[in-house]
């Protein structure tokens, strides 16, 4: 079952614009992670934010986490055509020693040159 | 390159058959996770192994099984295949048994087509 739900499902922007994707989740989390997937390929880890963090930056990426609203957002600034991919948020299955991730359905980002 | 390898890249087989997917984790990673990605179900966790032992089970069918060997590579066995098993199967690894501190590193996946 999906834990995270990304919004929007699809996003189309011009190169140079910012892209914002949102993720909502249902249960308590240890951390929330964002992954990128180029068409039909493996997932690439982008950023991990712990439940006690509110914001994190990595290059052109900015992630925020609001545990009171059970939501996170991923901002990609100054987007490039190479950013075209699907983006997934994933939460840790909280409880015991389990470490599997629960993924949302993803946001498909298209950046037009 | 994540350091996780999966073979084969593509697999085409018929209904009712059995296949084995193989995964080698990153050097030093003790945990291996298997995920299935299909259009209708999205990315679903199947099973996790940690240092040779099963750690967690997700939406894994009884027709599917996995194991992790002493050298830490893992195999996912899919039997009595059905058309609906057609999907991308990903393996991921991480250093520890839980993802509290660590991200997971994904392999390139095996695309399984059942005809």
mmCIF file of C-alpha atoms in Angstrom:
data_model
loop_
_atom_site.group_PDB
_atom_site.id
_atom_site.type_symbol
_atom_site.label_atom_id
_atom_site.label_comp_id
_atom_site.label_asym_id
_atom_site.label_seq_id
_atom_site.Cartn_x
_atom_site.Cartn_y
_atom_site.Cartn_z
ATOM 1 C CA UNK A 1 0.000 0.000 0.000
ATOM 2 C CA UNK A 2 1.197 3.529 -0.733
ATOM 3 C CA UNK A 3 2.220 5.670 2.184
ATOM 4 C CA UNK A 4 3.194 8.806 0.357
ATOM 5 C CA UNK A 5 1.063 10.573 -2.193
ATOM 6 C CA UNK A 6 2.810 12.994 -4.500
ATOM 7 C CA UNK A 7 1.167 16.019 -5.946
ATOM 8 C CA UNK A 8 0.951 16.885 -8.768
ATOM 9 C CA UNK A 9 1.014 13.620 -10.694
ATOM 10 C CA UNK A 10 2.586 15.421 -13.639
ATOM 11 C CA UNK A 11 4.345 18.754 -14.007
ATOM 12 C CA UNK A 12 5.587 20.443 -17.151
ATOM 13 C CA UNK A 13 7.812 23.509 -16.960
ATOM 14 C CA UNK A 14 10.342 25.464 -18.999
ATOM 15 C CA UNK A 15 14.052 25.239 -18.415
ATOM 16 C CA UNK A 16 15.167 27.739 -15.802
ATOM 17 C CA UNK A 17 11.900 27.656 -13.885
ATOM 18 C CA UNK A 18 11.516 26.162 -10.429
ATOM 19 C CA UNK A 19 9.658 22.910 -9.888
ATOM 20 C CA UNK A 20 7.842 22.114 -6.676
ATOM 21 C CA UNK A 21 6.518 18.684 -5.814
ATOM 22 C CA UNK A 22 4.582 17.802 -2.718
ATOM 23 C CA UNK A 23 4.223 14.599 -0.776
ATOM 24 C CA UNK A 24 1.774 13.663 1.926
ATOM 25 C CA UNK A 25 2.016 10.603 4.108
ATOM 26 C CA UNK A 26 -0.162 8.882 6.635
ATOM 27 C CA UNK A 27 1.752 7.509 9.606
ATOM 28 C CA UNK A 28 4.636 8.467 11.860
ATOM 29 C CA UNK A 29 8.008 8.378 10.147
ATOM 30 C CA UNK A 30 11.687 8.105 11.014
ATOM 31 C CA UNK A 31 12.725 9.878 7.884
ATOM 32 C CA UNK A 32 11.492 10.805 4.461
ATOM 33 C CA UNK A 33 13.513 10.352 1.332
ATOM 34 C CA UNK A 34 13.222 11.618 -2.229
ATOM 35 C CA UNK A 35 14.300 9.578 -5.214
ATOM 36 C CA UNK A 36 14.521 10.284 -8.920
ATOM 37 C CA UNK A 37 13.851 7.762 -11.654
ATOM 38 C CA UNK A 38 14.697 8.334 -15.264
ATOM 39 C CA UNK A 39 12.366 6.531 -17.599
ATOM 40 C CA UNK A 40 12.421 2.787 -16.905
ATOM 41 C CA UNK A 41 15.685 2.949 -15.005
ATOM 42 C CA UNK A 42 16.807 2.522 -11.426
ATOM 43 C CA UNK A 43 16.002 4.955 -8.665
ATOM 44 C CA UNK A 44 18.602 7.447 -7.577
ATOM 45 C CA UNK A 45 18.582 8.742 -4.034
ATOM 46 C CA UNK A 46 18.387 12.528 -3.886
ATOM 47 C CA UNK A 47 18.010 13.552 -0.292
ATOM 48 C CA UNK A 48 17.033 12.203 3.125
ATOM 49 C CA UNK A 49 15.417 14.349 5.773
ATOM 50 C CA UNK A 50 14.992 13.092 9.317
ATOM 51 C CA UNK A 51 11.811 13.557 11.277
ATOM 52 C CA UNK A 52 13.478 16.127 13.556
ATOM 53 C CA UNK A 53 14.628 18.267 10.634
ATOM 54 C CA UNK A 54 12.502 20.909 8.939
ATOM 55 C CA UNK A 55 14.533 21.794 5.895
ATOM 56 C CA UNK A 56 17.464 20.432 3.991
ATOM 57 C CA UNK A 57 19.416 21.595 0.959
ATOM 58 C CA UNK A 58 21.504 19.762 -1.570
ATOM 59 C CA UNK A 59 22.717 21.740 -4.552
ATOM 60 C CA UNK A 60 19.629 22.909 -6.445
ATOM 61 C CA UNK A 61 17.355 20.793 -4.261
ATOM 62 C CA UNK A 62 15.499 22.001 -1.237
ATOM 63 C CA UNK A 63 13.341 19.692 0.835
ATOM 64 C CA UNK A 64 11.019 20.698 3.625
ATOM 65 C CA UNK A 65 9.254 18.483 6.114
ATOM 66 C CA UNK A 66 6.228 19.338 8.201
ATOM 67 C CA UNK A 67 5.496 16.426 10.515
ATOM 68 C CA UNK A 68 2.429 18.147 11.974
ATOM 69 C CA UNK A 69 0.849 18.169 8.520
ATOM 70 C CA UNK A 70 2.510 14.909 7.478
ATOM 71 C CA UNK A 71 3.807 16.527 4.342
ATOM 72 C CA UNK A 72 7.026 17.260 2.516
ATOM 73 C CA UNK A 73 7.969 19.271 -0.512
ATOM 74 C CA UNK A 74 10.811 19.030 -2.987
ATOM 75 C CA UNK A 75 11.888 22.177 -4.775
ATOM 76 C CA UNK A 76 14.211 22.024 -7.756
ATOM 77 C CA UNK A 77 15.515 25.468 -8.614
ATOM 78 C CA UNK A 78 16.663 26.628 -12.046
ATOM 79 C CA UNK A 79 15.523 23.395 -13.642
ATOM 80 C CA UNK A 80 17.310 21.818 -16.564
ATOM 81 C CA UNK A 81 16.160 19.456 -19.295
ATOM 82 C CA UNK A 82 18.227 16.756 -17.564
ATOM 83 C CA UNK A 83 15.916 17.035 -14.542
ATOM 84 C CA UNK A 84 13.162 15.412 -16.608
ATOM 85 C CA UNK A 85 12.277 12.290 -14.621
ATOM 86 C CA UNK A 86 9.798 10.890 -12.136
ATOM 87 C CA UNK A 87 10.269 11.901 -8.540
ATOM 88 C CA UNK A 88 9.173 9.760 -5.626
ATOM 89 C CA UNK A 89 8.946 10.395 -1.957
ATOM 90 C CA UNK A 90 9.492 7.423 0.290
ATOM 91 C CA UNK A 91 8.989 6.931 3.974
ATOM 92 C CA UNK A 92 10.556 4.425 6.279
ATOM 93 C CA UNK A 93 8.233 1.726 7.513
ATOM 94 C CA UNK A 94 8.392 2.679 11.150
ATOM 95 C CA UNK A 95 8.557 -0.076 13.662
ATOM 96 C CA UNK A 96 11.074 -2.517 14.975
ATOM 97 C CA UNK A 97 14.062 -3.201 12.816
ATOM 98 C CA UNK A 98 12.268 -3.015 9.521
ATOM 99 C CA UNK A 99 13.835 -0.685 7.053
ATOM 100 C CA UNK A 100 11.821 -1.002 3.920
ATOM 101 C CA UNK A 101 10.693 2.112 2.138
ATOM 102 C CA UNK A 102 7.108 2.852 1.202
ATOM 103 C CA UNK A 103 6.877 4.846 -2.000
ATOM 104 C CA UNK A 104 4.295 7.213 -3.347
ATOM 105 C CA UNK A 105 3.141 7.053 -6.938
ATOM 106 C CA UNK A 106 5.485 9.773 -8.054
ATOM 107 C CA UNK A 107 5.427 13.078 -9.889
ATOM 108 C CA UNK A 108 6.401 12.999 -13.522
ATOM 109 C CA UNK A 109 8.408 16.137 -14.253
ATOM 110 C CA UNK A 110 9.006 17.321 -17.775
ATOM 111 C CA UNK A 111 11.421 20.202 -18.311
ATOM 112 C CA UNK A 112 11.275 21.689 -21.770
ATOM 113 C CA UNK A 113 14.378 23.317 -23.232
ATOM 114 C CA UNK B 1 26.421 3.990 -10.871
ATOM 115 C CA UNK B 2 24.986 2.942 -7.507
ATOM 116 C CA UNK B 3 27.285 -0.037 -7.070
ATOM 117 C CA UNK B 4 24.323 -2.428 -7.006
ATOM 118 C CA UNK B 5 24.217 -4.861 -9.902
ATOM 119 C CA UNK B 6 21.281 -6.850 -11.170
ATOM 120 C CA UNK B 7 21.099 -9.567 -13.769
ATOM 121 C CA UNK B 8 19.595 -10.100 -16.209
ATOM 122 C CA UNK B 9 18.498 -6.693 -17.489
ATOM 123 C CA UNK B 10 15.623 -8.115 -19.453
ATOM 124 C CA UNK B 11 13.791 -11.386 -19.199
ATOM 125 C CA UNK B 12 10.992 -12.653 -21.420
ATOM 126 C CA UNK B 13 9.274 -15.848 -20.432
ATOM 127 C CA UNK B 14 5.975 -17.656 -20.714
ATOM 128 C CA UNK B 15 3.189 -18.058 -18.197
ATOM 129 C CA UNK B 16 3.718 -20.903 -15.790
ATOM 130 C CA UNK B 17 7.491 -20.688 -15.953
ATOM 131 C CA UNK B 18 9.985 -19.990 -13.173
ATOM 132 C CA UNK B 19 12.753 -17.397 -13.244
ATOM 133 C CA UNK B 20 15.540 -16.261 -10.952
ATOM 134 C CA UNK B 21 16.658 -12.682 -10.629
ATOM 135 C CA UNK B 22 20.037 -11.947 -9.162
ATOM 136 C CA UNK B 23 21.325 -8.982 -7.185
ATOM 137 C CA UNK B 24 24.754 -8.062 -5.856
ATOM 138 C CA UNK B 25 24.653 -5.313 -3.239
ATOM 139 C CA UNK B 26 27.183 -2.525 -2.814
ATOM 140 C CA UNK B 27 30.397 -3.640 -1.221
ATOM 141 C CA UNK B 28 29.914 -3.725 2.537
ATOM 142 C CA UNK B 29 26.123 -3.392 2.509
ATOM 143 C CA UNK B 30 24.430 -6.059 4.597
ATOM 144 C CA UNK B 31 20.800 -5.372 3.694
ATOM 145 C CA UNK B 32 19.153 -6.264 0.421
ATOM 146 C CA UNK B 33 15.635 -5.182 -0.475
ATOM 147 C CA UNK B 34 13.504 -6.311 -3.383
ATOM 148 C CA UNK B 35 10.862 -4.068 -4.933
ATOM 149 C CA UNK B 36 8.412 -4.563 -7.754
ATOM 150 C CA UNK B 37 7.348 -1.674 -9.983
ATOM 151 C CA UNK B 38 4.307 -2.023 -12.171
ATOM 152 C CA UNK B 39 2.064 0.532 -13.837
ATOM 153 C CA UNK B 40 -0.968 -0.247 -11.727
ATOM 154 C CA UNK B 41 0.647 -0.955 -8.334
ATOM 155 C CA UNK B 42 3.552 1.459 -8.420
ATOM 156 C CA UNK B 43 6.656 0.632 -6.380
ATOM 157 C CA UNK B 44 5.928 -2.125 -3.897
ATOM 158 C CA UNK B 45 8.269 -3.551 -1.302
ATOM 159 C CA UNK B 46 8.563 -7.317 -1.537
ATOM 160 C CA UNK B 47 11.130 -8.572 0.941
ATOM 161 C CA UNK B 48 14.250 -7.620 2.884
ATOM 162 C CA UNK B 49 17.250 -9.687 3.892
ATOM 163 C CA UNK B 50 19.878 -8.637 6.368
ATOM 164 C CA UNK B 51 23.146 -10.511 6.588
ATOM 165 C CA UNK B 52 21.604 -13.699 5.271
ATOM 166 C CA UNK B 53 18.385 -13.646 7.249
ATOM 167 C CA UNK B 54 14.932 -12.556 6.259
ATOM 168 C CA UNK B 55 14.169 -9.274 8.025
ATOM 169 C CA UNK B 56 10.864 -8.036 6.651
ATOM 170 C CA UNK B 57 8.176 -9.096 4.249
ATOM 171 C CA UNK B 58 5.925 -6.881 2.214
ATOM 172 C CA UNK B 59 3.473 -7.623 -0.554
ATOM 173 C CA UNK B 60 5.257 -10.726 -1.717
ATOM 174 C CA UNK B 61 3.207 -13.493 -3.278
ATOM 175 C CA UNK B 62 3.586 -17.072 -2.079
ATOM 176 C CA UNK B 63 4.800 -17.965 -5.565
ATOM 177 C CA UNK B 64 7.781 -15.690 -4.977
ATOM 178 C CA UNK B 65 10.713 -16.417 -2.709
ATOM 179 C CA UNK B 66 14.115 -14.964 -2.055
ATOM 180 C CA UNK B 67 17.343 -15.727 -0.291
ATOM 181 C CA UNK B 68 20.587 -14.033 0.578
ATOM 182 C CA UNK B 69 23.776 -16.007 0.338
ATOM 183 C CA UNK B 70 26.907 -15.882 2.539
ATOM 184 C CA UNK B 71 28.610 -13.591 0.040
ATOM 185 C CA UNK B 72 25.556 -11.288 0.491
ATOM 186 C CA UNK B 73 24.257 -11.530 -3.039
ATOM 187 C CA UNK B 74 20.560 -12.217 -3.258
ATOM 188 C CA UNK B 75 18.236 -14.058 -5.585
ATOM 189 C CA UNK B 76 14.537 -13.553 -6.123
ATOM 190 C CA UNK B 77 12.715 -16.595 -7.434
ATOM 191 C CA UNK B 78 9.421 -16.150 -9.220
ATOM 192 C CA UNK B 79 7.448 -19.262 -10.080
ATOM 193 C CA UNK B 80 4.181 -20.175 -11.803
ATOM 194 C CA UNK B 81 4.440 -16.870 -13.567
ATOM 195 C CA UNK B 82 1.333 -15.002 -14.606
ATOM 196 C CA UNK B 83 0.848 -12.136 -17.032
ATOM 197 C CA UNK B 84 0.364 -9.797 -14.102
ATOM 198 C CA UNK B 85 3.868 -10.507 -12.854
ATOM 199 C CA UNK B 86 5.279 -8.508 -15.730
ATOM 200 C CA UNK B 87 7.065 -5.611 -14.070
ATOM 201 C CA UNK B 88 10.368 -4.018 -13.242
ATOM 202 C CA UNK B 89 12.049 -5.717 -10.299
ATOM 203 C CA UNK B 90 14.520 -3.649 -8.357
ATOM 204 C CA UNK B 91 17.038 -4.649 -5.795
ATOM 205 C CA UNK B 92 18.371 -2.101 -3.326
ATOM 206 C CA UNK B 93 20.997 -2.283 -0.618
ATOM 207 C CA UNK B 94 21.915 -0.333 2.456
ATOM 208 C CA UNK B 95 24.616 -0.685 5.101
ATOM 209 C CA UNK B 96 22.335 -1.512 7.983
ATOM 210 C CA UNK B 97 19.137 -3.358 8.716
ATOM 211 C CA UNK B 98 17.075 -0.224 8.940
ATOM 212 C CA UNK B 99 16.906 2.923 6.874
ATOM 213 C CA UNK B 100 16.855 5.275 9.813
ATOM 214 C CA UNK B 101 20.178 6.806 8.912
ATOM 215 C CA UNK B 102 20.930 5.443 5.509
ATOM 216 C CA UNK B 103 19.470 5.811 2.084
ATOM 217 C CA UNK B 104 18.973 2.797 -0.112
ATOM 218 C CA UNK B 105 20.984 2.302 -3.265
ATOM 219 C CA UNK B 106 19.047 0.866 -6.160
ATOM 220 C CA UNK B 107 20.192 -1.371 -8.935
ATOM 221 C CA UNK B 108 19.204 -0.776 -12.572
ATOM 222 C CA UNK B 109 16.410 -3.320 -12.362
ATOM 223 C CA UNK B 110 15.320 -6.405 -14.245
ATOM 224 C CA UNK B 111 12.446 -5.956 -16.663
ATOM 225 C CA UNK B 112 10.356 -9.113 -16.653
ATOM 226 C CA UNK B 113 7.864 -9.719 -19.424
ATOM 227 C CA UNK B 114 5.552 -12.684 -19.119
ATOM 228 C CA UNK B 115 3.823 -13.670 -22.346
#
